[in-house]
Tab-separated table of C-alpha atoms and ligand atoms in Angstrom:
chain	number	residue	atom	x	y	z
A	268	MET	CA	31.461	24.411	2.768
A	269	PRO	CA	31.667	22.034	0.238
A	270	ASN	CA	32.442	18.527	1.015
A	271	ARG	CA	35.467	16.819	-0.812
A	272	GLN	CA	34.751	13.363	0.160
A	273	ASN	CA	35.127	10.701	-2.159
A	274	PHE	CA	32.769	7.252	-2.825
A	275	LYS	CA	34.775	6.068	-5.582
A	276	SER	CA	34.878	2.590	-4.007
A	277	LYS	CA	31.115	2.434	-4.036
A	278	LEU	CA	30.663	2.945	-7.583
A	279	THR	CA	31.296	-0.533	-8.823
A	280	HIS	CA	29.050	-1.047	-11.442
A	281	LYS	CA	30.560	-1.194	-14.750
A	282	VAL	CA	28.392	1.261	-16.567
A	283	PHE	CA	29.647	4.099	-14.161
A	284	GLY	CA	33.154	3.446	-16.074
A	285	THR	CA	31.608	3.447	-19.467
A	286	ILE	CA	29.680	6.922	-18.472
A	287	ALA	CA	33.223	8.411	-17.255
A	288	GLU	CA	34.928	7.298	-20.261
A	289	ILE	CA	32.591	8.555	-22.838
A	290	SER	CA	31.870	11.797	-20.639
A	291	ASP	CA	35.789	12.638	-20.757
A	292	GLY	CA	35.974	11.799	-24.409
A	293	GLN	CA	33.265	14.499	-24.940
A	294	ASN	CA	34.530	16.963	-22.398
A	295	LEU	CA	31.091	16.437	-20.503
A	296	GLU	CA	30.502	16.936	-16.612
A	297	THR	CA	28.794	14.462	-15.643
A	298	TYR	CA	27.361	13.037	-12.329
A	299	VAL	CA	25.449	10.560	-10.421
A	300	ILE	CA	22.616	11.899	-8.518
A	301	GLY	CA	19.576	11.552	-6.298
A	302	GLY	CA	17.914	8.380	-4.849
A	303	PHE	CA	20.665	6.341	-5.933
A	304	VAL	CA	23.232	8.439	-4.302
A	305	ARG	CA	21.154	8.748	-0.902
A	306	ASP	CA	20.538	5.117	-0.712
A	307	LEU	CA	24.192	3.902	-1.860
A	308	LEU	CA	25.595	6.413	1.232
A	309	LEU	CA	23.039	5.016	3.689
A	310	ASP	CA	24.054	1.415	2.640
A	311	ARG	CA	20.305	0.764	2.326
A	312	LYS	CA	19.783	-2.056	0.243
A	313	ARG	CA	16.862	-2.058	-2.256
A	314	GLU	CA	15.367	-4.795	-4.563
A	315	ASN	CA	14.783	-2.714	-7.579
A	316	TYR	CA	16.241	0.841	-8.180
A	317	ASP	CA	16.973	3.368	-10.632
A	318	ILE	CA	20.044	5.427	-11.450
A	319	ASP	CA	19.865	8.941	-12.301
A	320	ILE	CA	22.523	10.420	-14.464
A	321	VAL	CA	22.817	14.336	-14.741
A	322	THR	CA	25.065	15.744	-17.293
A	323	VAL	CA	26.257	19.620	-18.244
A	324	GLY	CA	24.759	19.023	-21.880
A	325	SER	CA	22.619	16.908	-23.593
A	326	GLY	CA	21.393	13.554	-21.336
A	327	ILE	CA	19.739	12.350	-24.344
A	328	SER	CA	22.809	12.180	-26.637
A	329	LEU	CA	24.712	10.917	-23.528
A	330	ALA	CA	22.200	8.261	-23.134
A	331	ARG	CA	22.544	7.211	-26.772
A	332	ASP	CA	26.401	6.935	-26.700
A	333	VAL	CA	26.312	5.039	-23.361
A	334	ALA	CA	23.819	2.284	-24.732
A	335	SER	CA	25.601	1.852	-27.879
A	336	ALA	CA	28.937	1.265	-26.167
A	337	ILE	CA	27.415	-1.162	-23.858
A	338	ASN	CA	25.505	-2.748	-26.456
A	339	PRO	CA	24.551	-1.818	-29.744
A	340	LYS	CA	21.287	-3.380	-29.788
A	341	LEU	CA	20.135	-1.781	-26.327
A	342	ASN	CA	16.837	0.019	-26.566
A	343	VAL	CA	17.000	3.765	-25.323
A	344	SER	CA	13.297	5.248	-24.606
A	345	VAL	CA	13.781	8.978	-25.338
A	346	PHE	CA	11.457	11.752	-23.900
A	347	LYS	CA	12.138	14.622	-25.945
A	348	ASN	CA	9.594	16.993	-24.238
A	349	PHE	CA	11.336	16.227	-20.734
A	350	GLY	CA	14.407	16.004	-22.317
A	351	THR	CA	15.195	12.707	-20.809
A	352	ALA	CA	16.159	9.355	-21.984
A	353	MET	CA	16.587	6.009	-20.310
A	354	PHE	CA	17.833	2.575	-20.597
A	355	LYS	CA	17.516	-0.697	-18.902
A	356	PHE	CA	20.513	-2.412	-18.497
A	357	ASP	CA	21.061	-5.350	-15.717
A	358	ASN	CA	17.393	-4.956	-14.598
A	359	ILE	CA	18.111	-1.285	-13.312
A	360	ASP	CA	16.600	1.697	-15.152
A	361	PHE	CA	19.544	4.269	-15.959
A	362	GLU	CA	17.907	7.662	-16.709
A	363	PHE	CA	19.550	10.744	-18.075
A	364	VAL	CA	18.914	14.217	-18.222
A	365	GLY	CA	20.676	17.415	-18.896
A	366	ALA	CA	21.524	19.906	-16.068
A	367	ARG	CA	18.616	22.390	-15.763
A	368	LYS	CA	17.423	25.422	-13.732
A	369	GLU	CA	13.681	25.275	-13.095
A	370	SER	CA	11.079	28.093	-12.609
A	371	TYR	CA	7.209	27.950	-11.569
A	372	ARG	CA	4.115	29.379	-12.182
A	373	SER	CA	1.351	29.227	-9.709
A	374	ASP	CA	-1.540	27.136	-11.248
A	375	SER	CA	0.588	24.162	-12.207
A	376	ARG	CA	3.604	21.626	-10.785
A	377	LYS	CA	5.272	21.732	-14.230
A	378	PRO	CA	8.136	24.064	-14.321
A	379	ILE	CA	9.707	26.208	-17.236
A	380	VAL	CA	12.876	24.705	-17.816
A	381	GLU	CA	16.143	26.041	-19.047
A	382	ASP	CA	19.862	24.508	-19.349
A	383	GLY	CA	21.709	24.835	-16.181
A	384	THR	CA	24.749	24.193	-14.290
A	385	LEU	CA	24.889	20.946	-11.981
A	386	GLU	CA	24.491	23.595	-8.927
A	387	ASP	CA	21.184	25.040	-10.807
A	388	ASP	CA	20.035	21.152	-11.197
A	389	GLN	CA	20.931	20.237	-7.373
A	390	LYS	CA	18.642	23.307	-6.558
A	391	ARG	CA	15.881	21.971	-8.136
A	392	ARG	CA	15.904	18.880	-6.031
A	393	ASP	CA	13.358	18.485	-3.289
A	394	PHE	CA	15.475	17.217	-0.493
A	395	THR	CA	19.316	18.116	0.211
A	396	ILE	CA	19.513	14.169	0.805
A	397	ASN	CA	18.260	13.684	-2.534
A	398	ALA	CA	20.611	16.466	-4.057
A	399	LEU	CA	23.619	14.495	-3.508
A	400	ALA	CA	25.836	13.795	-6.687
A	401	LEU	CA	28.957	12.100	-7.236
A	402	SER	CA	31.142	12.836	-9.839
A	403	LEU	CA	31.623	10.348	-12.970
A	404	ASN	CA	34.651	12.149	-14.651
A	405	LYS	CA	37.772	10.087	-14.140
A	406	ASP	CA	39.983	12.625	-12.508
A	407	ARG	CA	37.160	13.460	-9.920
A	408	PHE	CA	35.499	9.855	-10.040
A	409	GLY	CA	33.634	9.435	-7.188
A	410	GLU	CA	33.849	12.916	-5.706
A	411	LEU	CA	30.874	14.115	-3.520
A	412	LEU	CA	29.214	17.439	-4.552
A	413	ASP	CA	27.052	18.358	-1.492
A	414	PRO	CA	26.210	22.183	-1.584
A	415	PHE	CA	23.472	22.010	0.982
A	416	GLY	CA	24.642	19.533	3.590
A	417	GLY	CA	22.811	16.575	2.458
A	418	LEU	CA	25.325	14.538	4.115
A	419	ASP	CA	25.294	15.840	7.394
A	420	ASP	CA	21.503	15.519	7.287
A	421	LEU	CA	21.642	11.835	6.062
A	422	ALA	CA	23.997	11.289	9.509
A	423	ASN	CA	21.494	13.202	11.449
A	424	LYS	CA	18.689	11.405	9.856
A	425	ILE	CA	16.907	14.901	8.725
A	426	ILE	CA	14.543	15.820	5.608
A	427	ARG	CA	15.186	19.325	4.769
A	428	THR	CA	14.608	21.297	1.636
A	429	PRO	CA	17.838	22.885	-0.077
A	430	LEU	CA	15.841	25.943	-0.667
A	431	GLU	CA	13.224	28.027	1.049
A	432	PRO	CA	10.623	25.517	1.942
A	433	GLY	CA	7.595	27.244	1.419
A	434	ILE	CA	8.623	28.188	-2.455
A	435	THR	CA	9.641	24.447	-2.779
A	436	PHE	CA	6.467	23.206	-1.696
A	437	SER	CA	4.458	25.492	-3.107
A	438	ASP	CA	6.129	24.881	-6.744
A	439	ASP	CA	5.539	21.245	-6.786
A	440	PRO	CA	3.213	20.478	-3.694
A	441	LEU	CA	3.770	16.657	-4.576
A	442	ARG	CA	7.241	17.307	-2.241
A	443	MET	CA	4.845	17.480	0.722
A	444	MET	CA	3.885	13.845	0.412
A	445	ARG	CA	7.466	13.175	-0.577
A	446	ALA	CA	8.836	14.514	2.441
A	447	ILE	CA	6.431	12.574	4.643
A	448	ARG	CA	7.100	9.269	2.656
A	449	PHE	CA	10.941	9.637	3.024
A	450	ALA	CA	10.237	10.421	6.698
A	451	THR	CA	8.289	7.266	7.320
A	452	GLN	CA	10.270	5.200	4.916
A	453	LEU	CA	13.932	6.350	5.922
A	454	GLU	CA	12.833	6.982	10.036
A	455	PHE	CA	13.924	10.407	9.350
A	456	ILE	CA	12.799	13.451	11.035
A	457	ILE	CA	11.289	16.400	9.259
A	458	GLU	CA	13.224	19.642	10.198
A	459	ASP	CA	11.227	22.375	11.859
A	460	LYS	CA	11.006	25.082	9.124
A	461	THR	CA	10.326	22.173	6.340
A	462	LEU	CA	7.505	20.847	8.525
A	463	GLU	CA	5.873	24.208	9.390
A	464	ALA	CA	6.111	25.027	5.606
A	465	ILE	CA	4.362	21.455	4.770
A	466	THR	CA	1.462	23.074	7.137
A	467	GLU	CA	1.247	26.262	5.490
A	468	GLN	CA	1.296	25.002	2.255
A	469	ALA	CA	-1.033	22.009	2.595
A	470	GLU	CA	-4.137	23.490	0.455
A	471	ARG	CA	-1.720	23.317	-2.441
A	472	ILE	CA	-1.724	19.635	-2.519
A	473	LYS	CA	-5.050	20.031	-4.311
A	474	ILE	CA	-3.181	20.867	-7.798
A	475	VAL	CA	-1.612	17.516	-7.754
A	476	SER	CA	-3.401	14.794	-9.563
A	477	MET	CA	-4.832	12.003	-7.032
A	478	GLU	CA	-2.713	9.181	-8.900
A	479	ARG	CA	0.347	11.095	-7.841
A	480	VAL	CA	-0.539	11.324	-4.095
A	481	MET	CA	-1.710	7.879	-3.892
A	482	ASP	CA	1.946	6.439	-5.506
A	483	GLU	CA	3.557	8.190	-2.396
A	484	LEU	CA	0.533	7.361	0.194
A	485	ASN	CA	1.152	3.619	-0.939
A	486	LYS	CA	4.766	4.011	-0.465
A	487	ILE	CA	4.028	5.427	2.993
A	488	ILE	CA	1.575	2.238	3.702
A	489	LEU	CA	4.290	-0.319	2.469
A	490	SER	CA	7.117	1.053	4.906
A	491	SER	CA	7.376	-0.717	7.943
A	492	LYS	CA	5.692	1.490	10.333
A	493	PRO	CA	2.802	3.585	8.354
A	494	SER	CA	1.334	5.038	11.455
A	495	VAL	CA	4.286	7.650	11.370
A	496	GLY	CA	3.210	8.871	7.730
A	497	PHE	CA	-0.325	9.192	8.811
A	498	LYS	CA	-0.019	11.076	11.807
A	499	LEU	CA	2.411	13.619	9.922
A	500	LEU	CA	-0.254	13.802	7.157
A	501	ASP	CA	-2.968	14.289	9.604
A	502	LYS	CA	-0.730	17.053	11.596
A	503	THR	CA	0.041	18.970	8.606
A	504	GLY	CA	-3.578	19.270	7.334
A	505	LEU	CA	-2.825	16.929	4.306
A	506	LEU	CA	-4.532	14.037	5.483
A	507	PRO	CA	-8.147	16.260	5.855
A	508	ILE	CA	-7.725	17.253	2.155
A	509	ILE	CA	-6.744	13.807	0.714
A	510	PHE	CA	-8.525	11.238	2.669
A	511	PRO	CA	-11.294	13.015	5.042
A	512	GLU	CA	-13.193	9.680	5.525
A	513	PHE	CA	-10.350	8.342	7.409
A	514	VAL	CA	-9.918	11.431	9.529
A	515	LYS	CA	-13.557	11.217	10.566
A	516	LEU	CA	-12.905	8.006	12.564
A	517	LYS	CA	-11.131	10.452	15.084
A	518	GLY	CA	-12.297	11.443	18.536
A	519	ARG	CA	-14.177	9.841	21.564
A	520	GLU	CA	-17.372	10.559	22.575
A	521	ILE	CA	-18.839	10.026	26.241
A	522	LYS	CA	-22.710	9.443	26.975
A	523	GLN	CA	-23.940	8.497	30.542
A	524	GLY	CA	-20.367	8.074	31.376
A	525	ILE	CA	-19.795	5.622	28.471
A	526	SER	CA	-17.110	6.358	25.798
A	527	HIS	CA	-15.932	4.335	22.769
A	528	LYS	CA	-12.343	4.010	21.823
A	529	ASP	CA	-10.920	6.323	19.337
A	530	ASN	CA	-11.184	4.465	15.675
A	531	PHE	CA	-8.352	6.521	14.089
A	532	TYR	CA	-5.742	5.702	16.550
A	533	HIS	CA	-7.150	2.193	16.880
A	534	THR	CA	-6.893	1.752	12.976
A	535	LEU	CA	-3.563	3.142	12.728
A	536	GLU	CA	-2.224	0.356	15.392
A	537	VAL	CA	-4.071	-2.359	13.519
A	538	LEU	CA	-2.267	-1.026	10.388
A	539	ASP	CA	1.045	-1.067	12.116
A	540	ARG	CA	0.571	-4.590	13.526
A	541	ILE	CA	-0.484	-6.068	10.279
A	542	CYS	CA	2.810	-5.133	8.700
A	543	PRO	CA	5.362	-7.303	9.816
A	544	ASN	CA	2.986	-10.213	8.670
A	545	THR	CA	2.253	-9.240	5.047
A	546	ASP	CA	3.791	-6.955	2.312
A	547	ASN	CA	0.172	-7.343	0.345
A	548	LEU	CA	-0.572	-3.601	-0.239
A	549	TRP	CA	-4.255	-4.571	-0.332
A	550	LEU	CA	-4.221	-6.407	2.888
A	551	ARG	CA	-2.811	-3.399	4.288
A	552	TRP	CA	-5.660	-1.212	2.923
A	553	SER	CA	-8.110	-3.485	4.326
A	554	ALA	CA	-6.800	-2.750	7.537
A	555	ILE	CA	-7.016	1.128	6.953
A	556	LEU	CA	-10.458	0.388	5.927
A	557	HIS	CA	-11.673	-1.987	8.191
A	558	ASP	CA	-13.685	0.248	10.375
A	559	ILE	CA	-14.100	3.073	7.957
A	560	ALA	CA	-18.167	3.085	8.318
A	561	LYS	CA	-17.977	3.231	12.333
A	562	PRO	CA	-18.916	6.963	12.081
A	563	ALA	CA	-21.669	6.192	9.736
A	564	THR	CA	-23.033	3.486	11.906
A	565	LYS	CA	-22.292	4.986	15.384
A	566	ARG	CA	-25.669	4.988	17.628
A	567	PHE	CA	-25.888	5.463	21.280
A	568	VAL	CA	-28.332	2.610	22.829
A	569	GLU	CA	-29.587	2.814	26.023
A	570	GLY	CA	-28.624	0.145	28.492
A	571	GLN	CA	-26.441	-1.256	25.621
A	572	GLY	CA	-23.863	1.633	25.291
A	573	TRP	CA	-22.215	2.549	21.722
A	574	THR	CA	-23.268	0.430	18.680
A	575	PHE	CA	-21.629	0.058	15.228
A	576	HIS	CA	-24.386	-2.026	13.667
A	577	ALA	CA	-23.431	-3.449	10.399
A	578	HIS	CA	-20.513	-1.271	9.720
A	579	ASN	CA	-18.586	-4.046	8.106
A	580	PHE	CA	-21.539	-4.249	5.765
A	581	ILE	CA	-22.012	-0.611	5.035
A	582	GLY	CA	-17.831	-0.421	5.141
A	583	SER	CA	-17.804	-2.643	2.087
A	584	LYS	CA	-20.310	-0.679	0.105
A	585	MET	CA	-18.358	2.391	0.808
A	586	ILE	CA	-15.603	0.938	-1.006
A	587	PRO	CA	-16.342	1.556	-4.576
A	588	GLY	CA	-16.702	4.960	-4.174
A	589	LEU	CA	-13.479	5.500	-2.021
A	590	PHE	CA	-11.558	3.263	-4.540
A	591	LYS	CA	-12.674	5.608	-7.271
A	592	ARG	CA	-12.173	8.936	-5.718
A	593	LEU	CA	-8.548	7.947	-4.396
A	594	LYS	CA	-7.863	6.743	-7.871
A	595	LEU	CA	-7.348	3.457	-6.884
A	596	PRO	CA	-7.874	0.162	-8.979
A	597	LEU	CA	-11.359	-0.726	-9.474
A	598	ASN	CA	-10.741	-4.135	-10.318
A	599	GLU	CA	-10.036	-7.589	-8.367
A	600	LYS	CA	-7.801	-5.666	-5.773
A	601	MET	CA	-11.038	-3.635	-4.759
A	602	LYS	CA	-13.452	-7.040	-4.523
A	603	PHE	CA	-10.821	-8.401	-2.190
A	604	VAL	CA	-10.460	-5.228	0.252
A	605	GLN	CA	-14.522	-5.396	0.087
A	606	LYS	CA	-14.501	-8.767	0.862
A	607	MET	CA	-11.912	-8.149	3.805
A	608	VAL	CA	-14.118	-5.234	5.285
A	609	LEU	CA	-17.291	-7.409	5.120
A	610	LEU	CA	-16.099	-10.588	6.891
A	611	HIS	CA	-13.445	-8.476	9.177
A	612	MET	CA	-15.602	-9.229	12.501
A	613	ARG	CA	-16.381	-12.951	11.514
A	614	PRO	CA	-13.462	-14.698	12.951
A	615	ILE	CA	-13.519	-12.486	16.149
A	616	VAL	CA	-17.305	-13.450	16.588
A	617	LEU	CA	-16.360	-16.978	16.233
A	618	SER	CA	-13.828	-16.743	18.798
A	619	GLU	CA	-15.941	-15.342	21.386
A	620	GLU	CA	-18.397	-18.408	21.428
A	621	GLU	CA	-17.505	-22.237	21.241
A	622	VAL	CA	-15.841	-22.633	17.652
A	623	SER	CA	-18.229	-24.945	16.292
A	624	ASP	CA	-17.330	-26.900	13.283
A	625	SER	CA	-20.134	-25.723	11.443
A	626	ALA	CA	-19.562	-21.965	11.986
A	627	VAL	CA	-15.727	-22.620	10.733
A	628	ARG	CA	-16.992	-24.410	7.570
A	629	ARG	CA	-19.315	-21.433	6.927
A	630	LEU	CA	-16.337	-18.891	7.300
A	631	LEU	CA	-14.269	-21.044	5.128
A	632	PHE	CA	-16.711	-21.131	2.485
A	633	ASP	CA	-17.393	-17.144	2.534
A	634	ALA	CA	-13.750	-16.644	2.686
A	635	GLY	CA	-12.402	-19.045	0.388
A	636	ASP	CA	-8.966	-18.569	-0.681
A	637	ASP	CA	-8.824	-15.497	1.000
A	638	ILE	CA	-9.081	-17.288	4.605
A	639	GLU	CA	-5.486	-16.442	5.653
A	640	ASP	CA	-5.437	-13.007	4.993
A	641	LEU	CA	-8.751	-12.441	7.009
A	642	MET	CA	-7.286	-14.622	9.775
A	643	THR	CA	-4.136	-12.125	9.334
A	644	LEU	CA	-6.288	-9.311	9.611
A	645	CYS	CA	-8.407	-10.217	12.494
A	646	GLU	CA	-5.022	-11.013	14.627
A	647	ALA	CA	-3.894	-7.290	13.852
A	648	ASP	CA	-7.440	-6.116	14.965
A	649	ILE	CA	-7.271	-7.433	18.450
A	650	THR	CA	-5.613	-4.038	20.172
A	651	SER	CA	-7.037	-4.529	23.541
A	652	LYS	CA	-4.892	-3.120	26.344
A	653	ASN	CA	-6.378	-6.098	28.520
A	654	ALA	CA	-3.740	-8.547	28.349
A	655	ASP	CA	-6.065	-11.343	29.402
A	656	LYS	CA	-8.539	-10.431	26.950
A	657	VAL	CA	-5.775	-10.355	24.142
A	658	LYS	CA	-4.508	-13.960	25.484
A	659	ARG	CA	-7.968	-15.367	25.059
A	660	TYR	CA	-8.632	-14.022	21.825
A	661	MET	CA	-5.333	-15.309	20.395
A	662	HIS	CA	-5.902	-18.665	21.974
A	663	ASN	CA	-8.967	-18.880	20.430
A	664	PHE	CA	-7.642	-17.603	17.176
A	665	ARG	CA	-5.373	-20.856	17.249
A	666	ILE	CA	-8.382	-23.049	17.318
A	667	VAL	CA	-10.027	-21.727	14.552
A	668	ARG	CA	-6.763	-21.908	12.573
A	669	GLN	CA	-6.474	-25.552	13.629
A	670	LYS	CA	-10.154	-26.485	12.645
A	671	LEU	CA	-9.883	-24.420	9.449
A	672	GLN	CA	-7.159	-26.654	8.638
A	673	ASP	CA	-8.762	-29.824	9.662
A	674	LEU	CA	-11.968	-29.294	8.227
A	675	GLU	CA	-10.141	-28.151	4.943
A	676	GLU	CA	-8.471	-31.624	4.845
A	677	ARG	CA	-12.029	-33.197	5.388
A	678	ASP	CA	-14.361	-31.740	3.368
A	679	ALA	CA	-12.709	-28.976	0.817
A	680	ILE	CA	-14.978	-26.046	1.616
A	681	ARG	CA	-12.545	-23.598	0.432
A	682	ASN	CA	-13.330	-23.628	-3.143
A	683	PHE	CA	-16.692	-25.374	-2.813
A	684	GLN	CA	-18.052	-26.611	-5.788
A	685	PRO	CA	-21.494	-28.281	-5.497
A	686	PRO	CA	-21.359	-32.009	-5.430
A	687	VAL	CA	-24.563	-32.368	-7.112
A	688	SER	CA	-25.349	-29.830	-9.873
A	689	GLY	CA	-28.593	-27.810	-10.954
A	690	GLU	CA	-28.579	-30.079	-13.954
A	691	ILE	CA	-28.795	-33.373	-11.910
A	692	ILE	CA	-31.544	-31.901	-9.856
A	693	MET	CA	-33.672	-30.912	-12.867
A	694	GLU	CA	-33.057	-34.231	-14.650
A	695	THR	CA	-33.671	-36.263	-11.516
A	696	PHE	CA	-37.341	-34.579	-10.537
A	697	GLY	CA	-38.060	-33.649	-14.295
A	698	LEU	CA	-38.182	-30.222	-13.088
A	699	SER	CA	-37.248	-27.111	-15.215
A	700	PRO	CA	-34.922	-23.993	-13.758
A	701	SER	CA	-37.490	-23.210	-10.673
A	702	ARG	CA	-37.481	-21.948	-7.118
A	703	GLU	CA	-37.366	-25.728	-6.098
A	704	VAL	CA	-34.168	-26.326	-7.684
A	705	GLY	CA	-32.546	-23.453	-5.957
A	706	MET	CA	-34.201	-24.676	-2.594
A	707	LEU	CA	-32.609	-28.077	-3.146
A	708	LYS	CA	-29.138	-26.482	-3.955
A	709	ALA	CA	-29.262	-24.674	-0.716
A	710	ALA	CA	-30.348	-27.097	1.391
A	711	ILE	CA	-27.727	-29.508	0.170
A	712	LYS	CA	-24.710	-26.629	0.720
A	713	ASP	CA	-26.295	-26.136	4.340
A	714	ALA	CA	-26.185	-29.659	5.085
A	715	ILE	CA	-22.321	-29.888	4.031
A	716	LEU	CA	-21.411	-26.746	6.102
A	717	ASP	CA	-23.529	-27.982	8.990
A	718	GLY	CA	-21.656	-31.129	8.713
A	719	LEU	CA	-24.864	-33.133	8.272
A	720	ILE	CA	-23.302	-34.763	5.484
A	721	HIS	CA	-19.737	-35.356	3.728
A	722	ASN	CA	-18.637	-33.048	0.723
A	723	ASN	CA	-19.568	-36.074	-1.730
A	724	TYR	CA	-21.522	-36.890	-4.830
A	725	GLU	CA	-23.054	-39.959	-3.237
A	726	GLU	CA	-24.165	-38.468	0.418
A	727	ALA	CA	-25.583	-35.311	-1.153
A	728	TYR	CA	-27.569	-37.158	-4.006
A	729	ASN	CA	-29.358	-39.330	-1.063
A	730	TYR	CA	-29.598	-36.108	1.068
A	731	MET	CA	-31.270	-34.418	-2.242
A	732	ILE	CA	-33.855	-37.299	-2.207
A	733	GLU	CA	-34.924	-36.954	1.247
A	734	LYS	CA	-35.187	-33.467	0.962
A	735	ALA	CA	-37.184	-33.561	-2.157
A	736	LYS	CA	-39.491	-35.880	-0.655
A	737	GLU	CA	-40.307	-33.555	2.094
A	738	MET	CA	-41.083	-30.974	-0.375
A	739	GLY	CA	-43.446	-33.261	-2.274
A	740	LEU	CA	-41.194	-34.090	-5.267
A	741	SER	CA	-40.089	-37.771	-6.255
A	742	PRO	CA	-37.709	-38.717	-9.023
A	743	VAL	CA	-39.045	-39.342	-12.311
A	744	LYS	CA	-37.890	-42.925	-13.738
B	828	LIG	P1	12.442	6.684	-4.497
B	828	LIG	O1	13.251	5.448	-6.004
B	828	LIG	O2	12.757	5.641	-3.453
B	828	LIG	O3	11.011	6.809	-4.927
B	828	LIG	P2	14.055	8.722	-5.191
B	828	LIG	O4	14.685	9.717	-4.506
B	828	LIG	O5	15.161	7.870	-6.255
B	828	LIG	O6	13.095	7.564	-4.451
B	828	LIG	P3	12.734	9.356	-7.592
B	828	LIG	O7	11.083	9.769	-7.908
B	828	LIG	O8	13.082	7.995	-8.293
B	828	LIG	O9	12.876	9.569	-6.254
B	828	LIG	O10	13.548	10.597	-8.196
B	828	LIG	C1	14.652	10.692	-8.261
B	828	LIG	C2	15.346	12.040	-7.789
B	828	LIG	O11	14.801	13.111	-8.472
B	828	LIG	C3	15.143	12.434	-6.536
B	828	LIG	O12	15.909	11.832	-5.612
B	828	LIG	C4	15.023	13.736	-6.341
B	828	LIG	O13	16.537	14.398	-6.539
B	828	LIG	C5	14.840	14.463	-7.815
B	828	LIG	N1	12.853	14.470	-7.805
B	828	LIG	C6	12.187	13.515	-7.746
B	828	LIG	N2	10.846	13.634	-7.764
B	828	LIG	C7	11.239	15.118	-7.588
B	828	LIG	C8	10.241	16.432	-7.278
B	828	LIG	N3	8.868	16.227	-7.174
B	828	LIG	N4	10.884	17.754	-6.982
B	828	LIG	C9	12.156	17.564	-6.937
B	828	LIG	N5	12.778	16.826	-6.993
B	828	LIG	C10	12.449	15.400	-7.310
B	829	LIG	MG1	14.503	6.622	-7.703
C-alpha cells in the first residue's frame, strides 16, 4: 500500500521551495530521494551531506534553472555521460538526475540506462530505506512515496533490497559492501534473504574496483562499532576475498595443552575499544593491523609456549605491500601506520617493568609527535579478561603518561634536535665526515636519552670533549 504520509515540515531548506516553483512552472514531477530522505526520517544529524533530486525529465536542465534562480553566478557541474548535474550551496551538494530505468550486463557494474518513471528510478535503488522519495511539487509538497515499505524498514531497523536481492547484488556487487556498511553505521539488521544473497553473490565483489570497496570499508571502520561490519563481512565470505591477510589471524592452536588467543577476535576488540578515543581513520587502521604479522611469526617453543617474535617489525614491513593492494594511500598516512605497528608493544613492555626515565625518553624519541596516538593504541590493546592484570597495566600506563609529560617538559625529546651538530664536531676535532663523527653524535644522543646530561649545548659539548678523549681525539686549536 502506498503510504500517504507527509513530511512537509521537515523540508525546511529554501532550495526545496525554489525547486518546487521551477518544477511546477515546467510541469515537471520532482522529488528528493535517497540518503537525505532516509537520514531526515531517522532524525540523523550529519556534518556534511548531499541531497539527491530526481525529476521525471532532464536533471541537467532543472539543475541549471534552479541554480540560476538561487544565484546567477552559481557554478553548475554537469556530467553529461551520467545525465547528472550538481551545484554546491550552503555547503551542501545538490545533485540532480532524470528518473531512469537501468539494466545490467554480467561483466560490469555499469548499467544500460533509459528514461523512466519515478517508480523505475526507485527500483534501481539499493535498499528500501534508500528508495524513499518526498514530492517537491507544490500541491503534494512533502508527500512520501514509498512503494517498497522503506518507512516500515526504517522503523524496524531493517536493510532489505527493493527487488530480488540476488539480482540486485549480482547487477552491482558494491551494494553488498553498502548493505554491511549501512547495517554497521545505522545499527540495522540485514534481512535474512538479503544476507543469504550476499553470501551467494560474494565472489562477484571481484568485479568492483578496490578503491570503491575501500571507500565502503573505511566507512565501516569509521562507525562507532566496526566489529559488527567485519563480522558480517567475514560471515558472508566477502572478507576472505577483499582482505585475506586479516582472516589469517583467525583461530587458536593448541600444543601440549597450551593455546594462544584468537588474534582475529582480539584485533576486532582492540578496534572497537579504540573508537571512543579517536576518529582518526589511520589510527583505527593501526589497530586493525597491529598484529597482522602474528600468523607469519608464530612458533611453538619448547618450555616457552607460543611466541610471535618480531611480529611488530615484520608487520610494519608488510604494510606497504598491503596498502598498495588495498589501494590505500602510499604517503605519510601509511608511514604513520607503519610506525604505530612497529612501536605498538613498547609502552606495554615498558609498563611491565619498573618504568625508568631512560626507557620513557627513548620511547618519546622514537614516537615523536605520535606518542599520544601510540598510547591510545596501547591502551586499546589491553583486552585481557583478567581484571587484576588490566588494572595493573592501566595503572602503569598512567605512570608512563605522567613521566612522558614530566620528561618532555624538562628535556624536549619529542622533536629531538642534536644540541651539538655534526659540523661542530668536525670543526672541533678537525675531522672530515667519518665514522668517528657518527659515533660522537650517537654518544651524545644516548647520554641525553639515558639522562646522563641534559638536552643543552653546554652539557652536550663538554660530554663530547670527554668522549672524544676516550677515543684518542683532542680538539684542534
Ligand atoms: P551516504 O551519503 O551516507 O554515503 P547515501 O545513501 O546518501 O549514503 P550515496 O552514495 O550518497 O549514499 O547515494 C545516494 C543514493 O543513491 C542512495 O541513497 C541510493 O538511493 C542510491 N545509490 C547509491 N549507490 C547505489 C548503488 N550502488 N546501487 C543502487 N543505488 C545506489
Ligand atoms: Mg549521500
